[in-house]
mmCIF file of C-alpha atoms in Angstrom:
data_model
loop_
_atom_site.group_PDB
_atom_site.id
_atom_site.type_symbol
_atom_site.label_atom_id
_atom_site.label_comp_id
_atom_site.label_asym_id
_atom_site.label_seq_id
_atom_site.Cartn_x
_atom_site.Cartn_y
_atom_site.Cartn_z
ATOM 1 C CA MET A 711 0.000 0.000 0.000
ATOM 2 C CA LYS A 712 1.301 3.461 -0.861
ATOM 3 C CA LYS A 713 2.205 5.896 1.914
ATOM 4 C CA ALA A 714 -0.387 8.530 0.910
ATOM 5 C CA GLU A 715 -3.163 5.898 0.823
ATOM 6 C CA ALA A 716 -2.227 4.685 4.295
ATOM 7 C CA MET A 717 -2.316 8.216 5.654
ATOM 8 C CA ASN A 718 -5.759 8.890 4.137
ATOM 9 C CA MET A 719 -7.162 5.700 5.616
ATOM 10 C CA ASN A 720 -5.845 6.602 9.073
ATOM 11 C CA GLY A 721 -7.486 9.995 8.802
ATOM 12 C CA ALA A 722 -10.795 8.512 7.663
ATOM 13 C CA SER A 723 -10.718 6.018 10.515
ATOM 14 C CA ARG A 724 -10.172 8.672 13.115
ATOM 15 C CA SER A 725 -13.027 10.756 11.707
ATOM 16 C CA SER A 726 -15.464 7.839 11.620
ATOM 17 C CA SER A 727 -14.680 6.994 15.224
ATOM 18 C CA GLY A 728 -15.805 10.416 16.355
ATOM 19 C CA GLU A 729 -12.377 11.695 17.375
ATOM 20 C CA ASP A 730 -11.264 15.129 16.101
ATOM 21 C CA ASP A 731 -14.655 15.746 14.512
ATOM 22 C CA TYR A 732 -14.647 18.300 11.736
ATOM 23 C CA ASP A 733 -16.980 19.938 9.297
ATOM 24 C CA SER A 734 -16.536 18.413 5.825
ATOM 25 C CA ASP A 735 -17.079 21.890 4.387
ATOM 26 C CA GLU A 736 -13.952 23.171 6.055
ATOM 27 C CA GLY A 737 -11.670 21.606 3.366
ATOM 28 C CA GLU A 738 -8.556 19.482 3.885
ATOM 29 C CA VAL A 739 -7.725 17.808 7.188
ATOM 30 C CA PHE A 740 -4.129 17.955 8.452
ATOM 31 C CA LEU A 741 -2.433 15.614 10.925
ATOM 32 C CA ASP A 742 0.061 16.851 13.466
ATOM 33 C CA GLU A 743 2.783 14.763 15.106
ATOM 34 C CA ASP A 744 0.491 13.783 18.010
ATOM 35 C CA ASP A 745 -1.928 12.153 15.555
ATOM 36 C CA VAL A 746 0.677 9.814 14.022
ATOM 37 C CA ILE A 747 0.409 6.342 15.525
ATOM 38 C CA HIS A 748 3.152 4.606 13.551
ATOM 39 C CA GLU A 749 5.139 5.661 10.458
ATOM 40 C CA ILE A 750 5.975 2.897 7.981
ATOM 41 C CA PRO A 751 8.999 3.463 5.698
ATOM 42 C CA ILE A 752 8.322 2.496 2.040
ATOM 43 C CA ASP A 753 10.929 1.352 -0.478
ATOM 44 C CA GLU A 754 9.754 2.641 -3.880
ATOM 45 C CA GLU A 755 11.381 -0.331 -5.655
ATOM 46 C CA GLU A 756 9.175 -2.741 -3.705
ATOM 47 C CA LEU A 757 5.919 -1.113 -4.766
ATOM 48 C CA PRO A 758 3.662 -3.420 -6.798
ATOM 49 C CA ASP A 759 3.382 -2.891 -10.544
ATOM 50 C CA ARG A 760 0.417 -1.079 -11.989
ATOM 51 C CA ASP A 761 -2.550 -3.105 -13.151
ATOM 52 C CA ASP A 762 -2.452 -4.322 -16.760
ATOM 53 C CA GLU A 763 -4.942 -1.685 -17.843
ATOM 54 C CA GLU A 764 -2.608 1.012 -16.507
ATOM 55 C CA MET A 765 0.466 -0.309 -18.312
ATOM 56 C CA ASP A 766 1.936 1.687 -21.176
ATOM 57 C CA SER A 767 0.382 0.461 -24.427
ATOM 58 C CA ASP A 768 3.552 1.404 -26.323
ATOM 59 C CA VAL A 769 5.660 -1.189 -24.506
ATOM 60 C CA ASP A 770 6.191 -4.591 -26.213
ATOM 61 C CA TYR A 771 5.683 -7.454 -23.781
ATOM 62 C CA GLU A 772 7.164 -10.892 -24.321
ATOM 63 C CA GLU A 773 4.962 -13.335 -26.189
ATOM 64 C CA ALA A 774 4.264 -16.819 -24.843
ATOM 65 C CA ASP A 775 6.801 -19.374 -26.100
ATOM 66 C CA ASP A 776 6.290 -23.145 -26.028
ATOM 67 C CA SER A 777 9.601 -23.978 -27.728
ATOM 68 C CA PHE A 778 12.479 -25.395 -25.696
ATOM 69 C CA TYR A 779 15.231 -24.194 -28.048
ATOM 70 C CA VAL A 780 15.533 -21.253 -30.426
ATOM 71 C CA PHE A 781 18.163 -20.839 -33.138
ATOM 72 C CA LYS A 782 18.858 -17.157 -33.940
ATOM 73 C CA GLY A 783 21.858 -17.360 -36.262
ATOM 74 C CA HIS A 784 20.004 -15.839 -39.220
ATOM 75 C CA THR A 785 19.423 -12.135 -39.779
ATOM 76 C CA ASP A 786 16.350 -12.248 -42.029
ATOM 77 C CA GLU A 787 13.308 -14.350 -42.927
ATOM 78 C CA LEU A 788 13.687 -18.158 -42.946
ATOM 79 C CA TYR A 789 12.153 -20.281 -45.689
ATOM 80 C CA SER A 790 13.492 -23.813 -45.380
ATOM 81 C CA VAL A 791 14.382 -26.386 -42.713
ATOM 82 C CA ALA A 792 15.634 -29.984 -42.851
ATOM 83 C CA CYS A 793 16.516 -32.521 -40.159
ATOM 84 C CA SER A 794 19.147 -35.204 -40.539
ATOM 85 C CA PRO A 795 17.608 -38.670 -40.951
ATOM 86 C CA THR A 796 20.419 -40.223 -38.894
ATOM 87 C CA ASP A 797 21.399 -37.625 -36.256
ATOM 88 C CA ALA A 798 18.459 -36.559 -34.078
ATOM 89 C CA SER A 799 20.165 -33.319 -33.064
ATOM 90 C CA LEU A 800 21.335 -32.092 -36.488
ATOM 91 C CA VAL A 801 19.260 -29.437 -38.279
ATOM 92 C CA ALA A 802 19.817 -27.198 -41.303
ATOM 93 C CA THR A 803 18.068 -23.925 -42.106
ATOM 94 C CA GLY A 804 18.155 -21.418 -44.959
ATOM 95 C CA GLY A 805 16.679 -18.039 -45.663
ATOM 96 C CA LYS A 806 16.566 -14.573 -47.152
ATOM 97 C CA ASP A 807 19.924 -13.529 -45.647
ATOM 98 C CA ASP A 808 21.684 -15.598 -48.378
ATOM 99 C CA ARG A 809 22.946 -18.024 -45.753
ATOM 100 C CA GLY A 810 22.377 -21.529 -44.579
ATOM 101 C CA PHE A 811 23.311 -22.962 -41.208
ATOM 102 C CA MET A 812 23.875 -26.465 -39.923
ATOM 103 C CA TRP A 813 23.348 -26.564 -36.166
ATOM 104 C CA LYS A 814 22.664 -28.835 -33.217
ATOM 105 C CA VAL A 815 19.509 -28.757 -31.124
ATOM 106 C CA GLY A 816 20.383 -27.558 -27.635
ATOM 107 C CA SER A 817 23.911 -26.463 -28.532
ATOM 108 C CA GLN A 818 25.192 -23.126 -27.280
ATOM 109 C CA ASP A 819 27.452 -22.510 -30.290
ATOM 110 C CA SER A 820 26.361 -20.633 -33.402
ATOM 111 C CA GLY A 821 26.477 -23.654 -35.728
ATOM 112 C CA LEU A 822 28.254 -24.046 -39.053
ATOM 113 C CA GLU A 823 27.519 -21.229 -41.491
ATOM 114 C CA LEU A 824 27.056 -22.623 -45.000
ATOM 115 C CA GLN A 825 28.740 -19.829 -46.902
ATOM 116 C CA GLY A 826 28.977 -19.322 -50.643
ATOM 117 C CA HIS A 827 25.483 -18.447 -51.884
ATOM 118 C CA ARG A 828 24.844 -14.968 -53.256
ATOM 119 C CA ASN A 829 21.067 -14.949 -52.935
ATOM 120 C CA THR A 830 18.245 -16.404 -50.843
ATOM 121 C CA VAL A 831 18.759 -20.009 -49.713
ATOM 122 C CA SER A 832 15.324 -21.222 -50.777
ATOM 123 C CA THR A 833 15.596 -24.969 -50.217
ATOM 124 C CA LEU A 834 17.770 -27.581 -48.522
ATOM 125 C CA SER A 835 17.692 -31.295 -47.811
ATOM 126 C CA PHE A 836 19.751 -34.136 -46.312
ATOM 127 C CA SER A 837 20.474 -37.260 -48.339
ATOM 128 C CA SER A 838 18.597 -40.376 -47.232
ATOM 129 C CA ASP A 839 21.696 -41.772 -45.499
ATOM 130 C CA GLY A 840 22.433 -38.472 -43.754
ATOM 131 C CA GLN A 841 25.897 -38.215 -45.299
ATOM 132 C CA PHE A 842 25.286 -35.062 -47.342
ATOM 133 C CA LEU A 843 23.330 -31.827 -47.098
ATOM 134 C CA ALA A 844 22.371 -29.937 -50.259
ATOM 135 C CA THR A 845 21.431 -26.256 -50.293
ATOM 136 C CA GLY A 846 19.721 -24.539 -53.221
ATOM 137 C CA SER A 847 19.576 -20.813 -53.823
ATOM 138 C CA PHE A 848 18.035 -18.196 -56.078
ATOM 139 C CA ASP A 849 21.601 -17.599 -57.297
ATOM 140 C CA GLY A 850 21.147 -20.748 -59.423
ATOM 141 C CA LEU A 851 23.636 -22.871 -57.466
ATOM 142 C CA ILE A 852 23.369 -26.015 -55.378
ATOM 143 C CA GLN A 853 26.061 -26.629 -52.771
ATOM 144 C CA VAL A 854 26.659 -30.100 -51.387
ATOM 145 C CA TRP A 855 28.103 -30.354 -47.881
ATOM 146 C CA ASP A 856 29.588 -33.335 -46.091
ATOM 147 C CA ALA A 857 27.430 -33.442 -42.959
ATOM 148 C CA ASN A 858 29.957 -35.524 -41.029
ATOM 149 C CA LEU A 859 33.049 -33.476 -41.869
ATOM 150 C CA SER A 860 31.181 -30.140 -41.902
ATOM 151 C CA LYS A 861 32.818 -29.022 -45.122
ATOM 152 C CA ILE A 862 31.695 -28.375 -48.681
ATOM 153 C CA LYS A 863 32.016 -31.261 -51.128
ATOM 154 C CA CYS A 864 31.028 -29.651 -54.431
ATOM 155 C CA THR A 865 29.015 -26.922 -56.133
ATOM 156 C CA LEU A 866 26.488 -27.819 -58.834
ATOM 157 C CA GLU A 867 25.436 -25.262 -61.421
ATOM 158 C CA GLY A 868 22.486 -25.367 -63.801
ATOM 159 C CA SER A 869 21.422 -22.842 -66.392
ATOM 160 C CA GLY A 870 21.520 -19.932 -63.967
ATOM 161 C CA GLY A 871 17.855 -19.716 -62.991
ATOM 162 C CA GLY A 872 16.999 -19.615 -59.297
ATOM 163 C CA ILE A 873 16.515 -22.988 -57.573
ATOM 164 C CA GLU A 874 12.915 -23.390 -56.378
ATOM 165 C CA TRP A 875 13.295 -26.800 -54.685
ATOM 166 C CA LEU A 876 15.563 -29.839 -54.546
ATOM 167 C CA LYS A 877 15.121 -33.506 -53.630
ATOM 168 C CA TRP A 878 17.520 -36.423 -53.035
ATOM 169 C CA HIS A 879 16.929 -39.793 -54.637
ATOM 170 C CA PRO A 880 15.417 -42.093 -51.979
ATOM 171 C CA LYS A 881 18.211 -44.668 -52.406
ATOM 172 C CA GLY A 882 21.292 -42.808 -53.622
ATOM 173 C CA HIS A 883 23.229 -39.594 -54.038
ATOM 174 C CA LEU A 884 21.311 -38.150 -56.965
ATOM 175 C CA ILE A 885 19.860 -34.642 -56.680
ATOM 176 C CA LEU A 886 16.778 -33.422 -58.533
ATOM 177 C CA ALA A 887 16.036 -29.680 -58.674
ATOM 178 C CA GLY A 888 13.499 -27.379 -60.295
ATOM 179 C CA SER A 889 14.376 -23.920 -61.542
ATOM 180 C CA GLU A 890 12.506 -20.674 -62.044
ATOM 181 C CA ASP A 891 13.691 -20.712 -65.690
ATOM 182 C CA SER A 892 11.366 -23.726 -66.368
ATOM 183 C CA SER A 893 14.132 -26.376 -66.443
ATOM 184 C CA VAL A 894 14.627 -29.462 -64.249
ATOM 185 C CA TRP A 895 18.107 -30.793 -63.455
ATOM 186 C CA LEU A 896 19.442 -34.136 -62.288
ATOM 187 C CA TRP A 897 22.962 -34.413 -60.810
ATOM 188 C CA ASN A 898 25.197 -37.150 -59.440
ATOM 189 C CA ALA A 899 26.535 -35.674 -56.197
ATOM 190 C CA ASP A 900 29.239 -38.321 -55.771
ATOM 191 C CA LYS A 901 30.795 -37.452 -59.122
ATOM 192 C CA SER A 902 29.708 -33.787 -59.152
ATOM 193 C CA ILE A 903 28.285 -34.097 -62.679
ATOM 194 C CA SER A 904 25.001 -33.362 -64.435
ATOM 195 C CA LEU A 905 23.179 -36.495 -65.579
ATOM 196 C CA ASN A 906 20.241 -34.954 -67.398
ATOM 197 C CA THR A 907 18.271 -31.788 -67.985
ATOM 198 C CA PHE A 908 14.520 -31.941 -68.519
ATOM 199 C CA TYR A 909 12.841 -29.275 -70.639
ATOM 200 C CA GLY A 910 9.157 -28.942 -71.368
ATOM 201 C CA HIS A 911 7.561 -26.694 -68.774
ATOM 202 C CA ALA A 912 6.743 -23.180 -69.908
ATOM 203 C CA SER A 913 7.166 -21.453 -66.573
ATOM 204 C CA SER A 914 8.844 -21.772 -63.174
ATOM 205 C CA VAL A 915 9.015 -25.374 -61.892
ATOM 206 C CA THR A 916 7.446 -24.900 -58.484
ATOM 207 C CA CYS A 917 7.389 -28.458 -57.079
ATOM 208 C CA GLY A 918 8.700 -31.941 -57.798
ATOM 209 C CA ASP A 919 10.009 -35.209 -56.415
ATOM 210 C CA PHE A 920 11.196 -38.745 -57.102
ATOM 211 C CA SER A 921 8.649 -41.495 -56.654
ATOM 212 C CA PRO A 922 9.381 -43.524 -53.476
ATOM 213 C CA ASP A 923 10.774 -46.393 -55.573
ATOM 214 C CA GLY A 924 13.083 -43.915 -57.344
ATOM 215 C CA LYS A 925 11.963 -44.914 -60.833
ATOM 216 C CA ILE A 926 9.859 -41.890 -61.785
ATOM 217 C CA ILE A 927 10.196 -38.121 -61.558
ATOM 218 C CA CYS A 928 7.202 -35.810 -61.173
ATOM 219 C CA THR A 929 7.355 -32.035 -61.594
ATOM 220 C CA GLY A 930 4.712 -29.313 -61.348
ATOM 221 C CA SER A 931 4.899 -25.852 -62.818
ATOM 222 C CA ASP A 932 3.385 -22.413 -62.673
ATOM 223 C CA ASP A 933 2.211 -23.156 -66.232
ATOM 224 C CA ALA A 934 -0.562 -25.304 -64.639
ATOM 225 C CA SER A 935 0.913 -28.605 -65.869
ATOM 226 C CA LEU A 936 2.252 -31.790 -64.284
ATOM 227 C CA ARG A 937 4.979 -33.743 -66.064
ATOM 228 C CA ILE A 938 5.853 -37.378 -65.348
ATOM 229 C CA TRP A 939 9.398 -38.124 -66.485
ATOM 230 C CA ASN A 940 11.469 -41.200 -67.219
ATOM 231 C CA PRO A 941 14.760 -40.182 -65.539
ATOM 232 C CA LYS A 942 16.889 -42.257 -67.918
ATOM 233 C CA THR A 943 15.399 -41.262 -71.275
ATOM 234 C CA GLY A 944 14.002 -37.843 -70.428
ATOM 235 C CA GLU A 945 10.651 -38.732 -72.005
ATOM 236 C CA SER A 946 7.602 -37.345 -70.260
ATOM 237 C CA ILE A 947 3.832 -37.553 -69.966
ATOM 238 C CA THR A 948 2.159 -34.156 -69.687
ATOM 239 C CA VAL A 949 -1.025 -33.586 -67.682
ATOM 240 C CA ARG A 950 -2.747 -30.261 -68.405
ATOM 241 C CA GLY A 951 -5.979 -28.625 -69.576
ATOM 242 C CA HIS A 952 -9.556 -29.466 -68.662
ATOM 243 C CA PRO A 953 -10.400 -31.108 -66.273
ATOM 244 C CA TYR A 954 -6.985 -30.551 -64.648
ATOM 245 C CA HIS A 955 -5.702 -27.395 -62.922
ATOM 246 C CA THR A 956 -6.462 -23.973 -64.351
ATOM 247 C CA ASP A 957 -3.670 -22.147 -62.503
ATOM 248 C CA GLY A 958 -0.122 -22.806 -61.382
ATOM 249 C CA LEU A 959 0.761 -25.846 -59.304
ATOM 250 C CA THR A 960 2.082 -25.141 -55.812
ATOM 251 C CA CYS A 961 2.735 -28.585 -54.308
ATOM 252 C CA LEU A 962 2.679 -32.316 -54.963
ATOM 253 C CA SER A 963 3.052 -35.578 -53.090
ATOM 254 C CA ILE A 964 3.352 -39.186 -54.318
ATOM 255 C CA THR A 965 1.742 -42.202 -52.673
ATOM 256 C CA HIS A 966 4.101 -44.687 -51.058
ATOM 257 C CA ASP A 967 3.389 -47.386 -53.642
ATOM 258 C CA SER A 968 4.644 -44.974 -56.356
ATOM 259 C CA THR A 969 1.399 -45.149 -58.331
ATOM 260 C CA ILE A 970 -0.441 -41.854 -57.739
ATOM 261 C CA ALA A 971 0.526 -38.190 -57.562
ATOM 262 C CA LEU A 972 -1.555 -35.643 -55.660
ATOM 263 C CA THR A 973 -1.181 -32.063 -56.866
ATOM 264 C CA GLY A 974 -2.362 -28.777 -55.359
ATOM 265 C CA SER A 975 -2.795 -25.488 -57.161
ATOM 266 C CA LYS A 976 -3.448 -21.787 -56.809
ATOM 267 C CA ASP A 977 -6.870 -22.541 -58.324
ATOM 268 C CA SER A 978 -7.893 -24.154 -54.962
ATOM 269 C CA SER A 979 -8.212 -27.684 -56.389
ATOM 270 C CA VAL A 980 -6.434 -30.970 -55.626
ATOM 271 C CA HIS A 981 -6.175 -33.724 -58.255
ATOM 272 C CA MET A 982 -5.107 -37.379 -58.210
ATOM 273 C CA VAL A 983 -3.158 -38.592 -61.264
ATOM 274 C CA THR A 984 -1.957 -42.103 -62.054
ATOM 275 C CA LEU A 985 1.776 -42.125 -62.817
ATOM 276 C CA ALA A 986 1.603 -44.971 -65.307
ATOM 277 C CA THR A 987 -0.603 -43.158 -67.828
ATOM 278 C CA GLY A 988 -1.007 -39.573 -66.568
ATOM 279 C CA ARG A 989 -4.761 -40.115 -66.361
ATOM 280 C CA LEU A 990 -6.769 -38.004 -63.930
ATOM 281 C CA ILE A 991 -8.280 -40.380 -61.371
ATOM 282 C CA SER A 992 -10.190 -38.045 -59.124
ATOM 283 C CA SER A 993 -10.544 -34.447 -57.998
ATOM 284 C CA LEU A 994 -10.595 -33.501 -54.324
ATOM 285 C CA VAL A 995 -12.778 -30.406 -54.262
ATOM 286 C CA SER A 996 -13.385 -28.576 -51.009
ATOM 287 C CA HIS A 997 -10.905 -25.715 -50.654
ATOM 288 C CA SER A 998 -11.780 -22.154 -51.659
ATOM 289 C CA ASP A 999 -8.314 -20.620 -51.953
ATOM 290 C CA SER A 1000 -4.791 -21.565 -53.039
ATOM 291 C CA VAL A 1001 -3.676 -25.007 -51.836
ATOM 292 C CA GLU A 1002 -0.223 -24.460 -50.336
ATOM 293 C CA CYS A 1003 0.730 -27.953 -49.125
ATOM 294 C CA VAL A 1004 -0.164 -31.607 -49.564
ATOM 295 C CA GLY A 1005 1.089 -34.747 -47.832
ATOM 296 C CA VAL A 1006 0.277 -38.456 -47.979
ATOM 297 C CA SER A 1007 0.065 -40.404 -44.731
ATOM 298 C CA PRO A 1008 2.851 -43.007 -44.426
ATOM 299 C CA SER A 1009 0.575 -45.415 -42.565
ATOM 300 C CA SER A 1010 -2.822 -45.205 -44.285
ATOM 301 C CA HIS A 1011 -4.684 -44.331 -47.484
ATOM 302 C CA TRP A 1012 -5.184 -40.799 -46.266
ATOM 303 C CA ALA A 1013 -3.788 -37.477 -47.363
ATOM 304 C CA ALA A 1014 -3.832 -33.960 -45.978
ATOM 305 C CA THR A 1015 -4.074 -30.623 -47.774
ATOM 306 C CA GLY A 1016 -3.604 -27.114 -46.400
ATOM 307 C CA SER A 1017 -4.886 -23.915 -47.965
ATOM 308 C CA LEU A 1018 -4.961 -20.153 -47.599
ATOM 309 C CA ASP A 1019 -8.695 -20.620 -46.915
ATOM 310 C CA GLN A 1020 -7.642 -21.392 -43.306
ATOM 311 C CA LYS A 1021 -8.403 -25.099 -43.594
ATOM 312 C CA LEU A 1022 -6.519 -28.360 -43.220
ATOM 313 C CA ILE A 1023 -8.529 -31.159 -44.817
ATOM 314 C CA ILE A 1024 -7.932 -34.858 -44.186
ATOM 315 C CA TRP A 1025 -8.911 -36.997 -47.202
ATOM 316 C CA ASP A 1026 -9.790 -40.650 -47.625
ATOM 317 C CA LEU A 1027 -8.035 -41.389 -50.922
ATOM 318 C CA GLU A 1028 -9.918 -44.625 -51.567
ATOM 319 C CA ARG A 1029 -13.235 -42.758 -51.488
ATOM 320 C CA SER A 1030 -11.894 -39.389 -52.697
ATOM 321 C CA SER A 1031 -13.838 -37.747 -49.893
ATOM 322 C CA PRO A 1032 -12.914 -35.575 -46.909
ATOM 323 C CA ARG A 1033 -12.787 -37.266 -43.512
ATOM 324 C CA CYS A 1034 -12.578 -34.082 -41.487
ATOM 325 C CA THR A 1035 -11.824 -30.374 -41.784
ATOM 326 C CA CYS A 1036 -9.520 -28.611 -39.323
ATOM 327 C CA GLU A 1037 -10.200 -24.876 -39.012
ATOM 328 C CA HIS A 1038 -7.335 -22.419 -38.504
ATOM 329 C CA ASP A 1039 -7.353 -18.724 -37.589
ATOM 330 C CA ASP A 1040 -5.392 -17.886 -40.748
ATOM 331 C CA GLY A 1041 -4.019 -19.493 -43.912
ATOM 332 C CA VAL A 1042 -2.193 -22.842 -43.730
ATOM 333 C CA THR A 1043 1.316 -22.624 -45.210
ATOM 334 C CA CYS A 1044 2.879 -26.045 -44.519
ATOM 335 C CA LEU A 1045 2.052 -29.458 -43.082
ATOM 336 C CA LEU A 1046 3.858 -32.587 -41.925
ATOM 337 C CA TRP A 1047 2.639 -36.053 -40.980
ATOM 338 C CA LEU A 1048 4.443 -36.983 -37.767
ATOM 339 C CA GLY A 1049 6.189 -40.263 -38.567
ATOM 340 C CA MET A 1050 3.869 -43.258 -38.670
ATOM 341 C CA SER A 1051 1.420 -41.703 -36.222
ATOM 342 C CA ARG A 1052 -2.056 -40.331 -36.886
ATOM 343 C CA TYR A 1053 -0.962 -36.798 -36.016
ATOM 344 C CA ILE A 1054 -0.307 -33.909 -38.409
ATOM 345 C CA ALA A 1055 1.572 -30.683 -37.739
ATOM 346 C CA THR A 1056 0.670 -27.477 -39.549
ATOM 347 C CA GLY A 1057 2.244 -24.046 -39.825
ATOM 348 C CA SER A 1058 0.158 -20.948 -40.381
ATOM 349 C CA ILE A 1059 0.278 -17.306 -41.377
ATOM 350 C CA ASP A 1060 -0.703 -16.458 -37.797
ATOM 351 C CA GLY A 1061 2.680 -17.741 -36.551
ATOM 352 C CA LYS A 1062 1.336 -20.765 -34.685
ATOM 353 C CA VAL A 1063 2.270 -24.421 -35.109
ATOM 354 C CA ARG A 1064 -0.599 -26.789 -34.421
ATOM 355 C CA ILE A 1065 -0.838 -30.558 -33.896
ATOM 356 C CA TRP A 1066 -3.997 -32.259 -35.184
ATOM 357 C CA ASP A 1067 -5.492 -35.705 -34.625
ATOM 358 C CA SER A 1068 -6.394 -36.957 -38.107
ATOM 359 C CA LEU A 1069 -8.985 -39.365 -36.674
ATOM 360 C CA SER A 1070 -11.087 -36.781 -34.890
ATOM 361 C CA GLY A 1071 -9.975 -33.588 -36.630
ATOM 362 C CA SER A 1072 -9.347 -31.952 -33.263
ATOM 363 C CA CYS A 1073 -6.415 -29.677 -32.448
ATOM 364 C CA VAL A 1074 -4.525 -31.401 -29.647
ATOM 365 C CA ARG A 1075 -1.778 -28.812 -29.241
ATOM 366 C CA SER A 1076 -1.174 -25.204 -30.264
ATOM 367 C CA LEU A 1077 2.516 -24.288 -30.120
ATOM 368 C CA ARG A 1078 3.364 -20.614 -29.659
ATOM 369 C CA GLY A 1079 6.605 -18.735 -30.064
ATOM 370 C CA HIS A 1080 6.801 -17.385 -33.594
ATOM 371 C CA VAL A 1081 5.524 -13.879 -34.279
ATOM 372 C CA ASP A 1082 5.291 -14.124 -38.062
ATOM 373 C CA VAL A 1083 4.415 -16.590 -40.842
ATOM 374 C CA VAL A 1084 5.620 -20.186 -40.312
ATOM 375 C CA GLN A 1085 7.205 -21.248 -43.610
ATOM 376 C CA SER A 1086 8.376 -24.839 -43.133
ATOM 377 C CA LEU A 1087 8.364 -27.796 -40.720
ATOM 378 C CA ALA A 1088 10.628 -30.804 -40.149
ATOM 379 C CA ALA A 1089 10.801 -33.556 -37.525
ATOM 380 C CA THR A 1090 14.004 -34.865 -35.958
ATOM 381 C CA ALA A 1091 15.177 -38.401 -36.721
ATOM 382 C CA ASP A 1092 13.821 -39.788 -33.444
ATOM 383 C CA GLN A 1093 10.463 -38.007 -33.945
ATOM 384 C CA SER A 1094 10.782 -36.418 -30.516
ATOM 385 C CA SER A 1095 11.076 -32.822 -31.719
ATOM 386 C CA LEU A 1096 9.496 -30.597 -34.344
ATOM 387 C CA VAL A 1097 11.487 -27.767 -35.911
ATOM 388 C CA SER A 1098 9.757 -24.777 -37.511
ATOM 389 C CA VAL A 1099 11.142 -21.751 -39.353
ATOM 390 C CA SER A 1100 9.465 -18.400 -39.753
ATOM 391 C CA ASN A 1101 9.575 -14.987 -41.338
ATOM 392 C CA ASP A 1102 10.467 -13.717 -37.862
ATOM 393 C CA GLY A 1103 14.045 -14.919 -38.514
ATOM 394 C CA THR A 1104 14.087 -17.755 -35.971
ATOM 395 C CA ALA A 1105 13.987 -21.538 -35.976
ATOM 396 C CA ARG A 1106 12.182 -23.019 -32.979
ATOM 397 C CA VAL A 1107 12.233 -26.537 -31.590
ATOM 398 C CA PHE A 1108 9.157 -28.009 -29.887
ATOM 399 C CA SER A 1109 8.810 -31.285 -28.012
ATOM 400 C CA ILE A 1110 6.394 -33.720 -29.720
ATOM 401 C CA SER A 1111 7.473 -36.982 -28.070
ATOM 402 C CA GLU A 1112 3.896 -37.683 -26.948
ATOM 403 C CA PHE A 1113 2.716 -37.795 -30.567
ATOM 404 C CA LYS A 1114 4.913 -40.650 -31.803
#
């Protein structure tokens, strides 16, 4: 209690008791030394803080943070994250500051800076055996790093167009990458040589991957087409026109039996295409805005799609129908099935990472910490941690061990 308030209360008490009666019209009441019962010294530093409503609205107060580790080596927005498939503590991140980093979860050091790029590090990925890390940049280069020796192995150069994405072959050291100049490149990282270049798209190649068996290549473009390539001959099947997408493709995922590709587009639609013939099997229609991410469950015939319409939809692929819809507060930017479990993680424009139960469609955890758009998600090798990167310039690590 403040000193002035204590003095006023003492005065009021004495008046109410009938002592030293006074006329309220006479103005202020003064106490002399004989009226003081006990003086209490007050240390100003020990005074309680003002109530929340009295606090200065111009002051920034710390946001809630559910992460247990934060990597702050970057100086600008982050776009890509990858976790080593063999070392549960090893993570790589890349972003707008033209840099990549390879760092350890929980480590106090600044990590290994992956120097050499002259533009945004847009994509990165570890090889399936964890031996190499590849980083792709808008400078048109791919750098391959030895993850064990922490040194660069080689630099791969295409036609000069910015690298939109890259993928490792599921069983070897081959790298596939799509470029903003409409070309697709295939390199042998062991020998540091180009094996093939695939031409046919008419605009930026925005997404692509090897089939899980490694025998087929699929690529999607901003020209609204999907191409299914034979990696040895370079021949392709083209999927485009009615009743396929009417706007650029944004994402794709291939079923684990290497038979079907799911593609998402800016036109809000999702389509299923058979890889053997390029025939459209089914259309998954429910979103109302650009589909930003798609992923096939590793343990069931289900898939998930996320859109700027603020929805994550879980699909039954055998019936081509939605099982449940998970509502977000803002657009969904990325998603990740958590290992072989039934849980899905999503990142959103609102800066939150959420964990969803694909059986019930309920949000079982909302993870706070980021203060800007979440761009990408990755899980550590032991599936105990989830790493997210954001436009706020940080990578955050959250515990997800209960969702294995």
